XYZ file of C-alpha atoms in Angstrom:
694
model
C 2.417 -19.176 19.875
C 1.615 -17.869 23.220
C 1.916 -14.162 23.713
C 1.130 -11.569 26.206
C -1.536 -9.056 25.128
C -2.009 -5.805 26.752
C -5.780 -4.939 27.446
C -6.843 -2.350 24.933
C -7.765 0.747 26.594
C -6.858 -0.406 30.214
C -5.209 2.815 30.695
C -7.388 5.462 29.104
C -10.929 3.688 28.433
C -12.594 4.704 25.078
C -15.881 3.043 25.752
C -17.046 6.043 27.618
C -16.652 8.365 24.814
C -19.913 9.529 22.707
C -20.026 8.374 19.202
C -19.663 12.138 17.877
C -15.964 11.830 18.832
C -15.185 9.175 16.378
C -14.941 9.529 12.499
C -15.949 6.809 10.297
C -13.583 4.629 9.115
C -14.629 3.812 5.676
C -15.601 7.446 4.869
C -12.330 8.747 6.226
C -10.487 6.360 3.795
C -12.554 7.889 0.951
C -11.417 11.236 2.010
C -7.713 10.049 1.747
C -8.278 8.962 -1.834
C -10.209 12.422 -2.561
C -6.913 13.890 -1.544
C -5.043 11.674 -3.667
C -7.396 12.489 -6.401
C -6.589 16.206 -5.919
C -3.008 15.453 -7.028
C -4.357 14.183 -10.249
C -6.329 17.570 -10.899
C -3.270 19.591 -9.606
C -1.882 21.496 -12.738
C 0.973 21.922 -11.028
C 2.154 18.197 -11.362
C 3.402 17.185 -14.635
C 1.037 15.649 -17.071
C 2.505 12.085 -16.936
C 2.588 12.497 -12.940
C -1.128 13.512 -12.890
C -2.197 10.443 -15.038
C -0.164 8.330 -12.719
C -2.017 9.747 -9.713
C -5.488 8.812 -11.357
C -4.189 5.449 -11.868
C -3.318 5.220 -8.136
C -6.856 6.507 -7.234
C -8.164 3.879 -9.333
C -5.992 1.038 -7.899
C -6.886 2.332 -4.247
C -10.314 2.124 -5.132
C -10.269 -1.316 -6.536
C -8.425 -2.490 -3.220
C -11.269 -0.801 -1.043
C -14.021 -2.606 -2.815
C -12.047 -5.937 -2.679
C -11.651 -5.804 0.794
C -13.349 -2.802 2.765
C -16.534 -2.673 0.919
C -16.691 -6.622 0.847
C -16.264 -6.742 4.377
C -19.331 -4.448 4.886
C -21.394 -6.645 2.579
C -20.437 -9.707 4.673
C -21.409 -8.046 7.941
C -24.729 -7.294 6.465
C -25.111 -10.761 4.887
C -24.367 -12.018 8.505
C -26.958 -9.761 10.317
C -24.371 -7.821 12.157
C -26.396 -5.226 14.115
C -23.358 -3.765 16.032
C -22.480 -0.080 15.562
C -19.167 0.956 14.608
C -17.498 3.403 17.017
C -18.825 6.458 15.047
C -22.601 5.143 15.609
C -23.302 3.701 12.094
C -24.615 0.445 11.327
C -23.175 -1.567 8.600
C -26.092 -0.798 6.092
C -25.814 2.749 6.794
C -22.061 2.635 6.031
C -22.488 0.979 2.853
C -25.295 3.577 1.766
C -22.889 6.205 2.447
C -19.920 4.552 0.781
C -21.784 3.671 -2.326
C -23.008 7.617 -2.667
C -19.315 8.681 -2.147
C -17.780 6.076 -4.446
C -20.154 6.920 -7.421
C -19.052 10.338 -7.452
C -15.521 9.399 -6.981
C -15.041 6.806 -9.644
C -16.605 9.390 -12.070
C -14.100 12.042 -10.861
C -11.296 9.611 -11.268
C -12.198 8.682 -14.799
C -12.669 12.360 -15.683
C -9.282 13.089 -14.373
C -7.691 10.307 -16.508
C -9.619 11.499 -19.476
C -8.466 15.053 -18.859
C -4.865 13.904 -18.470
C -5.023 11.749 -21.746
C -6.485 14.936 -23.642
C -3.737 17.302 -22.269
C -1.089 14.712 -23.120
C -2.463 14.695 -26.660
C -2.563 18.520 -26.885
C 1.062 18.430 -25.824
C 2.049 16.322 -28.749
C 1.869 12.923 -27.211
C -0.359 11.065 -29.615
C -2.942 9.063 -27.372
C -5.302 8.460 -30.234
C -8.465 6.569 -31.019
C -8.349 3.922 -34.183
C -10.638 6.219 -36.058
C -8.159 9.036 -35.807
C -5.599 7.101 -37.609
C -4.568 7.348 -41.321
C -5.024 4.481 -43.849
C -1.404 3.497 -43.601
C -1.458 3.388 -39.891
C -4.663 1.484 -39.905
C -3.198 -0.937 -41.861
C -0.223 -1.695 -39.826
C -2.575 -1.462 -36.929
C -4.660 -4.376 -38.414
C -1.407 -6.290 -39.367
C -0.486 -5.901 -35.724
C -3.658 -6.814 -34.097
C -3.980 -10.167 -36.371
C -0.199 -11.173 -35.151
C 0.291 -9.953 -31.811
C -3.285 -9.579 -30.234
C -6.128 -12.080 -31.653
C -3.993 -15.186 -30.960
C -4.311 -14.216 -27.219
C -7.954 -13.604 -27.306
C -10.668 -16.375 -26.471
C -14.159 -15.288 -27.239
C -16.785 -16.775 -25.411
C -20.308 -16.962 -26.474
C -23.637 -17.756 -24.307
C -26.265 -19.932 -25.373
C -28.125 -22.812 -24.028
C -24.976 -24.988 -24.225
C -22.577 -22.334 -23.091
C -23.538 -20.819 -19.560
C -22.566 -17.289 -18.747
C -18.714 -17.469 -18.127
C -16.680 -16.893 -15.000
C -15.711 -13.160 -14.943
C -12.309 -12.873 -13.215
C -11.630 -10.124 -10.772
C -10.697 -6.652 -12.057
C -10.710 -8.104 -15.488
C -11.518 -5.614 -18.270
C -14.219 -7.047 -20.943
C -16.267 -6.293 -24.039
C -19.826 -7.375 -23.976
C -20.371 -8.214 -27.715
C -23.815 -8.275 -29.232
C -23.687 -10.476 -32.460
C -26.292 -11.356 -35.190
C -26.558 -14.818 -36.846
C -27.861 -14.730 -40.254
C -29.937 -17.709 -39.313
C -31.366 -16.308 -35.992
C -33.792 -13.488 -35.080
C -32.359 -12.624 -31.641
C -28.913 -11.092 -31.068
C -26.313 -13.350 -29.391
C -23.983 -12.349 -26.419
C -20.276 -12.919 -26.314
C -17.711 -11.916 -23.913
C -14.069 -11.037 -24.803
C -11.651 -10.559 -21.810
C -8.994 -7.772 -22.601
C -5.636 -9.460 -21.903
C -4.307 -6.683 -19.853
C -1.280 -7.859 -18.112
C -0.699 -10.605 -20.638
C -0.583 -7.569 -23.084
C 0.314 -3.822 -22.503
C -2.674 -1.564 -21.976
C -1.515 0.706 -24.674
C -0.801 -0.500 -28.384
C 2.062 1.530 -30.016
C 1.750 1.766 -33.757
C 4.365 4.499 -34.805
C 4.035 7.599 -32.907
C 0.432 7.015 -31.748
C -0.775 5.337 -28.571
C -3.963 3.334 -28.542
C -5.903 1.592 -25.859
C -5.890 -2.094 -26.057
C -9.847 -2.444 -25.856
C -10.313 0.081 -28.459
C -8.014 -1.867 -30.779
C -9.790 -5.250 -30.004
C -13.294 -3.573 -30.428
C -12.459 -2.086 -33.666
C -11.329 -5.668 -35.170
C -14.046 -7.814 -33.623
C -15.317 -8.735 -37.108
C -11.921 -10.459 -37.384
C -12.662 -12.283 -34.374
C -16.321 -13.162 -34.929
C -16.089 -14.165 -38.614
C -19.631 -15.324 -39.845
C -21.213 -13.269 -37.340
C -22.427 -9.698 -37.499
C -21.104 -7.507 -35.032
C -23.844 -5.143 -33.858
C -21.975 -3.492 -30.930
C -19.763 -3.961 -28.195
C -19.395 -2.357 -24.641
C -16.761 -2.382 -21.903
C -17.376 -3.611 -18.395
C -15.521 -4.583 -15.565
C -16.007 -6.718 -12.214
C -14.588 -6.409 -8.593
C -14.818 -9.325 -6.347
C -14.322 -10.004 -2.699
C -11.015 -11.080 -2.233
C -10.594 -10.907 1.546
C -10.854 -14.732 2.330
C -10.684 -16.131 5.738
C -9.331 -19.541 7.079
C -8.737 -21.056 10.549
C -5.146 -21.004 11.036
C -5.457 -23.004 14.292
C -6.884 -26.007 12.148
C -4.243 -25.714 9.287
C -1.891 -28.246 9.317
C 0.099 -27.050 6.635
C -0.037 -23.221 6.552
C 1.565 -23.235 3.094
C -0.938 -25.543 1.356
C -3.849 -23.384 3.363
C -2.669 -20.171 1.762
C -2.078 -21.640 -1.768
C -5.585 -22.988 -1.327
C -7.193 -19.620 -0.311
C -5.355 -17.885 -3.251
C -7.346 -20.291 -5.605
C -10.455 -19.480 -3.552
C -10.004 -15.820 -3.723
C -10.639 -15.882 -7.383
C -14.112 -16.856 -6.903
C -15.250 -14.429 -4.243
C -18.688 -12.689 -4.773
C -18.916 -9.914 -7.127
C -19.225 -6.427 -5.126
C -19.066 -4.024 -8.228
C -19.885 -3.637 -11.709
C -18.434 -0.946 -13.778
C -20.092 -0.388 -17.384
C -19.518 2.091 -20.152
C -22.634 4.613 -20.059
C -23.932 3.617 -23.564
C -24.413 -0.108 -22.716
C -28.110 -0.539 -23.309
C -30.545 -1.195 -20.206
C -31.433 -4.759 -21.224
C -27.703 -5.800 -21.481
C -26.837 -3.988 -18.304
C -29.889 -6.024 -16.557
C -28.441 -9.205 -17.977
C -24.979 -8.624 -16.846
C -26.138 -7.605 -13.343
C -28.638 -10.612 -13.189
C -25.866 -13.034 -13.948
C -23.522 -11.541 -11.436
C -26.119 -11.321 -8.926
C -25.766 -7.606 -8.102
C -28.050 -4.783 -6.731
C -28.546 -1.723 -8.656
C -26.539 0.452 -6.344
C -23.317 -1.637 -6.957
C -23.476 -0.893 -10.817
C -21.558 2.163 -11.825
C -22.045 3.552 -15.394
C -19.060 5.551 -16.572
C -17.662 7.537 -19.626
C -14.541 5.383 -19.341
C -11.909 4.509 -19.638
C -12.628 1.540 -17.555
C -9.840 0.220 -15.211
C -8.142 3.570 -14.507
C -5.520 1.610 -12.372
C -4.297 -0.183 -15.403
C -3.391 3.185 -17.073
C -0.268 2.855 -14.702
C 1.082 0.733 -17.734
C 1.192 3.729 -20.008
C 4.917 3.763 -21.240
C 5.813 6.861 -19.443
C 9.677 6.204 -19.213
C 9.761 6.018 -22.983
C 7.944 9.251 -23.583
C 9.605 11.216 -20.510
C 13.136 10.451 -22.240
C 11.785 12.413 -25.026
C 9.784 14.982 -22.897
C 11.512 15.207 -19.574
C 9.257 17.948 -18.806
C 6.132 15.578 -18.742
C 7.487 13.961 -15.614
C 8.940 14.952 -12.146
C 12.754 15.765 -12.535
C 15.028 12.766 -11.948
C 16.049 12.583 -8.445
C 19.267 10.695 -7.158
C 19.321 9.437 -3.843
C 22.387 9.858 -1.504
C 24.411 6.811 -1.142
C 26.020 6.328 2.308
C 29.791 6.505 2.425
C 30.065 2.753 3.599
C 28.441 1.437 0.428
C 30.788 -0.518 -1.923
C 34.196 -2.612 -1.077
C 35.580 -2.137 2.345
C 39.088 -1.096 2.460
C 42.119 -3.676 3.427
C 42.010 -2.322 7.051
C 38.499 -1.750 7.527
C 35.467 -3.740 7.712
C 32.968 -1.444 5.616
C 29.568 -1.096 7.043
C 30.328 -3.097 10.283
C 33.250 -0.637 11.164
C 30.919 2.109 10.485
C 28.319 0.694 12.815
C 30.878 0.161 15.506
C 31.652 3.988 15.398
C 27.970 4.810 15.886
C 24.430 4.300 14.344
C 23.286 4.956 10.921
C 19.672 6.703 10.387
C 18.784 6.518 6.802
C 15.711 8.543 5.466
C 14.765 6.922 2.217
C 14.242 7.412 -0.727
C 16.559 10.555 0.038
C 18.926 8.130 1.146
C 19.390 5.220 -0.936
C 18.162 1.549 0.107
C 21.392 0.483 -1.075
C 22.634 1.515 2.355
C 20.582 -1.377 3.555
C 20.994 -3.808 0.774
C 25.133 -3.091 1.377
C 24.501 -4.236 5.002
C 22.927 -7.368 4.088
C 25.432 -8.146 1.124
C 28.461 -7.565 3.430
C 26.895 -10.088 5.945
C 26.364 -12.580 3.268
C 29.970 -12.604 1.969
C 31.752 -11.573 5.297
C 33.483 -14.939 6.654
C 33.084 -13.690 10.333
C 29.181 -13.643 10.097
C 27.869 -16.696 11.661
C 24.134 -15.730 11.083
C 21.538 -13.589 9.636
C 17.825 -13.313 10.605
C 15.208 -11.306 8.948
C 11.629 -10.759 8.796
C 10.035 -10.523 5.155
C 6.538 -9.108 4.728
C 6.573 -7.625 1.339
C 9.603 -8.686 -0.600
C 8.854 -7.202 -4.451
C 10.969 -8.668 -7.051
C 14.411 -7.358 -5.829
C 17.075 -10.011 -6.799
C 19.980 -8.370 -4.721
C 17.999 -9.086 -1.374
C 16.951 -12.636 -2.662
C 20.627 -13.225 -3.647
C 22.296 -12.006 -0.422
C 20.073 -14.488 1.776
C 20.849 -17.296 -0.804
C 24.640 -16.636 -0.990
C 24.601 -16.191 2.980
C 22.935 -19.831 3.328
C 25.213 -21.166 0.696
C 28.157 -19.910 2.375
C 27.217 -22.056 5.531
C 25.936 -19.077 7.545
C 22.837 -19.958 9.563
C 20.016 -17.814 7.613
C 16.540 -17.516 9.310
C 13.974 -16.073 7.101
C 10.584 -15.353 8.751
C 8.246 -15.021 5.715
C 4.799 -13.821 6.247
C 2.351 -15.929 3.970
C -0.345 -14.014 4.886
C 0.749 -10.609 3.319
C -2.316 -9.680 1.450
C -1.743 -9.712 -2.236
C 1.942 -10.792 -1.959
C 1.107 -14.240 -0.912
C 2.121 -15.887 -4.084
C 5.429 -14.055 -4.465
C 6.297 -14.666 -0.511
C 5.546 -18.437 -1.347
C 8.020 -18.337 -4.079
C 10.792 -16.610 -2.155
C 10.250 -19.132 0.849
C 10.725 -22.132 -1.521
C 13.743 -20.573 -3.210
C 15.149 -19.916 0.210
C 14.398 -23.366 1.429
C 16.403 -24.935 -1.609
C 19.519 -22.789 -0.875
C 19.484 -23.974 2.643
C 17.817 -21.269 4.760
C 15.694 -21.905 7.902
C 12.255 -20.517 6.670
C 9.535 -19.840 9.250
C 5.963 -19.270 7.738
C 4.849 -16.539 10.007
C 3.393 -16.809 13.467
C 0.198 -18.822 14.414
C -2.606 -16.344 15.159
C -0.656 -13.083 14.015
C 0.747 -11.334 11.029
C 4.615 -10.685 11.193
C 4.874 -7.156 10.085
C 7.813 -5.860 11.649
C 10.797 -4.821 9.567
C 13.789 -6.367 11.417
C 17.338 -8.004 10.772
C 19.827 -9.426 12.897
C 23.419 -10.199 12.181
C 25.715 -12.228 14.446
C 29.248 -11.562 13.611
C 32.564 -12.976 15.688
C 34.963 -10.199 16.577
C 38.020 -10.820 18.447
C 36.890 -14.025 20.326
C 33.431 -12.616 21.179
C 29.901 -12.476 19.243
C 28.677 -8.944 18.377
C 25.223 -8.328 17.197
C 24.116 -5.840 14.487
C 20.631 -4.855 13.677
C 18.393 -3.384 11.212
C 14.890 -1.853 12.094
C 12.714 0.064 9.551
C 9.531 1.302 8.946
C 9.177 -0.097 5.413
C 9.312 -3.436 3.644
C 12.657 -4.867 2.466
C 11.490 -4.048 -1.120
C 13.955 -1.901 -3.073
C 11.386 -0.761 -5.550
C 8.973 0.598 -3.101
C 12.054 2.157 -1.188
C 12.355 4.478 -4.225
C 8.708 5.495 -4.219
C 7.648 5.533 -0.308
C 9.296 7.488 2.370
C 10.638 5.524 5.335
C 13.556 5.266 7.889
C 16.012 2.766 8.501
C 18.045 2.560 11.835
C 21.157 0.332 11.700
C 22.995 -0.079 15.024
C 25.696 -2.202 16.661
C 24.056 -1.104 20.197
C 24.275 -4.161 22.291
C 21.013 -3.610 24.234
C 19.129 -3.320 20.969
C 20.979 -6.430 19.627
C 19.947 -8.338 22.613
C 16.258 -7.325 22.410
C 16.225 -8.237 18.524
C 17.846 -11.515 19.393
C 15.085 -12.204 22.030
C 12.355 -11.245 19.507
C 13.671 -13.868 16.934
C 13.669 -16.611 19.411
C 10.413 -15.597 20.848
C 9.169 -15.773 17.368
C 10.753 -19.001 16.139
C 10.970 -20.733 19.477
C 8.237 -19.394 21.727
C 10.812 -18.404 24.183
C 9.670 -16.023 26.652
C 11.073 -12.595 25.784
C 11.664 -9.286 27.856
C 12.578 -6.320 25.959
C 14.843 -3.402 27.500
C 14.651 -1.032 24.429
C 12.120 -2.410 21.956
C 8.471 -1.857 22.192
C 6.687 -5.059 20.654
C 3.319 -5.837 19.501
C 1.081 -7.332 20.575
C 3.066 -7.400 23.916
C 4.250 -4.011 24.864
C 3.565 -1.639 22.278
C 0.190 -0.560 23.151
C 0.829 -0.325 26.956
C 4.153 1.383 26.057
C 2.657 3.779 23.716
C -0.141 4.822 26.299
C 2.553 4.882 28.890
C 4.163 7.705 26.915
C 1.092 9.650 26.545
C 0.278 9.308 30.494
C 3.751 10.386 31.226
C 3.555 13.821 29.036
C 0.000 14.166 30.658
C 1.672 14.035 34.026
C 4.344 16.794 32.899
C 1.799 18.831 31.355
C -0.706 18.674 34.461
C 2.662 19.557 36.597
C 2.909 22.651 34.702
C 5.466 21.780 31.878
C 4.851 22.503 28.315
C 4.430 18.856 27.375
C 3.972 17.620 23.638
C 3.738 14.638 21.359
C 4.387 14.518 17.600
C 3.367 11.590 15.754
C 3.425 10.389 12.145
C 1.507 7.158 11.298
C -0.297 6.040 8.172
C -3.576 5.254 9.808
C -5.444 5.890 13.198
C -8.359 3.859 14.075
C -7.948 2.130 17.322
C -10.612 3.419 19.801
C -8.247 3.069 22.667
C -5.291 5.024 21.395
C -7.607 7.703 20.419
C -9.157 7.700 23.969
C -5.462 8.136 25.159
C -5.063 10.891 22.713
C -8.149 12.785 23.873
C -7.071 12.347 27.622
C -3.612 13.525 27.056
C -5.229 16.767 25.128
C -7.703 17.091 28.135
C -4.367 17.259 30.417
C -2.826 20.094 28.407
C -0.396 18.080 25.936
C -0.030 19.734 22.620
C -0.368 16.787 19.895
C 0.581 17.280 16.478
C -0.646 14.174 14.099
C 0.657 13.503 10.672
C -1.523 10.901 9.258
C -1.633 10.257 5.717
C -4.659 7.987 5.513
C -7.621 6.968 7.822
C -8.090 9.193 10.994
C -11.061 8.400 13.111
C -10.213 11.075 15.840
C -11.969 14.265 15.590
C -9.621 17.128 16.342
C -10.346 20.865 17.939
C -13.219 19.584 20.180
C -13.478 22.037 22.951
C -12.868 20.253 26.120
C -11.984 16.988 24.470
C -9.297 17.475 21.656
C -8.563 21.212 21.473
C -4.901 20.652 21.838
C -4.807 18.059 18.887
C -4.069 19.049 15.220
C -4.149 16.641 12.398
C -2.424 17.197 9.129
C -2.224 14.801 6.004
C 0.859 15.149 3.747
C 0.836 13.852 0.190
C 3.207 14.450 -2.287
C 5.825 12.678 -5.006
C 6.591 10.156 -2.640
C 4.209 8.047 -0.493
C 4.430 9.074 3.166
C 5.098 5.630 4.741
C 7.593 6.341 7.758
C 6.070 5.864 11.449
C 7.595 8.203 14.206
C 6.476 8.457 17.752
C 7.864 11.318 19.571
C 7.061 12.538 23.194
C 8.463 15.012 25.277
C 8.185 18.270 27.552
C 9.685 21.861 27.135
C 11.105 22.981 23.997
C 10.990 20.537 20.838
C 14.235 19.327 21.427
C 15.929 16.135 21.738
C 16.805 17.014 25.472
C 13.817 15.624 26.808
C 12.162 13.746 23.751
C 11.623 9.927 23.926
C 11.702 9.260 19.911
C 10.869 5.984 18.192
C 10.417 4.772 14.717
C 8.758 1.413 13.804
C 6.195 -0.413 11.679
C 2.946 -0.069 13.592
C 0.244 2.106 12.846
C -2.518 2.953 15.464
C -5.079 0.249 14.474
C -6.223 -2.597 16.516
C -4.860 -5.031 14.032
C -1.389 -3.627 14.371
C -1.482 -3.636 18.038
C -3.316 -6.634 19.080
C -3.073 -9.106 15.926
C 0.521 -8.473 14.325
C 3.990 -8.608 15.346
C 5.442 -4.930 15.163
C 8.563 -3.649 16.349
C 9.427 -0.089 17.531
C 13.001 0.987 18.253
C 14.145 3.777 20.188
C 16.331 6.583 18.376
C 19.054 7.200 20.828
C 21.813 9.213 19.200
C 21.418 12.829 20.226
C 22.027 13.985 16.384
C 19.728 11.456 15.021
C 17.032 12.352 17.584
C 17.019 15.816 16.552
C 17.081 14.890 13.088
C 13.907 13.083 13.242
C 12.297 15.975 15.140
C 13.640 18.345 12.515
C 11.974 15.871 9.969
C 8.652 16.110 11.664
C 8.913 19.856 11.998
C 9.841 20.318 8.211
C 6.869 18.111 7.152
C 4.434 20.073 9.505
C 5.429 23.375 7.854
C 4.674 21.599 4.402
C 1.833 23.790 2.581
C 2.605 22.027 -0.896
C 0.794 18.724 -0.245
C -0.528 19.078 3.201
C -4.361 19.074 4.246
C -5.575 19.851 7.695
C -8.611 17.804 9.276
C -11.282 20.102 10.901
C -13.567 19.440 13.616
C -16.068 18.672 11.162
C -14.376 15.708 9.887
C -13.626 17.785 6.516
C -10.122 17.998 5.107
C -9.018 21.368 3.976
C -6.203 22.055 1.417
C -3.349 24.138 3.164
C -2.527 27.219 0.851
C 1.118 27.539 -0.402
C 3.937 26.104 -2.053
C 6.373 24.848 0.524
C 7.174 21.321 0.062
C 9.067 19.271 2.679
C 9.818 16.864 0.120
C 11.701 18.985 -2.349
C 13.457 20.367 0.931
C 14.647 16.915 1.455
C 15.648 16.199 -2.003
C 17.692 19.363 -2.111
C 19.456 18.626 0.932
C 20.469 15.497 -0.459
C 21.344 17.095 -3.879
């Protein structure tokens, strides 16, 4: 695909900025996970939610090692000596990351143990096998022999059995055995089949960790051998595989091959239980080819991410106070059957745009739009981008129904969505079988945009309806993430989206009147708005920018913010995760404030607002979209930013930003020193939004 790229930093060069003006990307990410960890430690959160936050922390750190730490290792192996924007060499970054992650992982597991202990004290019997009575022990043994042991595969290591392959993120037992005929102990590996079986075994009212149950019954698995001891261990591998897309004749086959190769990436971390003997630890580390600094000795339980498998819903039905109160999202009025004289959602959009704030507004509002399009005989075509689809059958069903009804269905499915490749391949094949046109992404770019176009025949003419979102077409995450959805029948917006799809599927040249699209116009458009408010500030107007994104790492965009601050623009940045900008530096960023907001829901919406005068909609330009301010988003992905034009919706977005900025319950402020500090107070923006929909 031929695409026009704006030149990074062409308006605001960042190369002249000193290294001290940038914060390290990896350390900033670790600071974000520390903020999530604080939620796991916060006693204001219900107990089951604290356990969930600990599991999320563990899952986040797993992905950090699989991708980011693995990438640093790869740079070092390649002999890279180029400094990152903050001035650190890869080996220096790795040393700091190792130091921070050793502390963090211990704290995550400590938080998990505390939550499990507090749940036990609250009457939820999370037990060890040794705590069970005789009758329960007998029931457990019966359950183990019938439901667990048949799934296990013990692997012994001896001259005829080499050290086995240890799969990524697998939980294992290192078992020491004694053969009565031999003097030296033997080593065997038993993989704990988490995923195949639940992490927690339920016996009566007791919940037991699967690895404890297996360790207790190893004599049944190794009959004829004496089980001397067993110790838990867990391995993390590099999963960030690379391929030459230009050389790939069949992208689908290349991605499938990459998924197979991902399983065998180099080991980047070994976690072991602290009581493991030094000789056994050296044996494991040697076979896995790991340095001592990449070995983490922990109290356990290992694999904190798997604690997400605790049957919290079963417990909370009996003990609702242990979880967040149930929240029922507001369902838009157009959802449901259309009246005889109405066209349902299409009639609603003809009257004006709809702006939904998920999860406070139900994602059913988006699904109803797609299902109505699939069933409506006047709809001729549906075109949609799909990045992370999840398992929602309604969405897949709507697209299949549309194709089977003879409509032209175009699904642009991004096969390179990391960790969702296999699911996206499955969706692609199902849609192809239904008769849809499936496009496997775009060569050289990831399609990260969240856009749908519906073409409908009305009174002898064709009319376009569009959806542009900040989050994926994924009903499950739409209940857990905060996102925005714009549904519109605006003709100019429809024309832009139609050009976008023609550009993506047919390489047609596109010119956009309303949208900002990466990699073509998003960077230059955003920098242009920063320049525009800078000129207003220099002319004496009280200019401002209010930005809400997940990550800020791009040096040129950071340079643009610094220049706007120097011009006198007041800039509020709501950045959930990584932020490489240093706020509050005199003469550089004294007009920039940075907050990070966490809470019950994952803050995921992206908002870009620029204006002068009061923070009202009269002079504001407001966009929503899919792009963070990272080089990959602005230069190597297809992203879409759509303007919010309706005055009431525009003011609503600005009010949303103001409410989140006033939050003290889950907000942290980034200081000039690069340290995040929790804001005192208990005012929750998320609870405010829930009450407003109640």
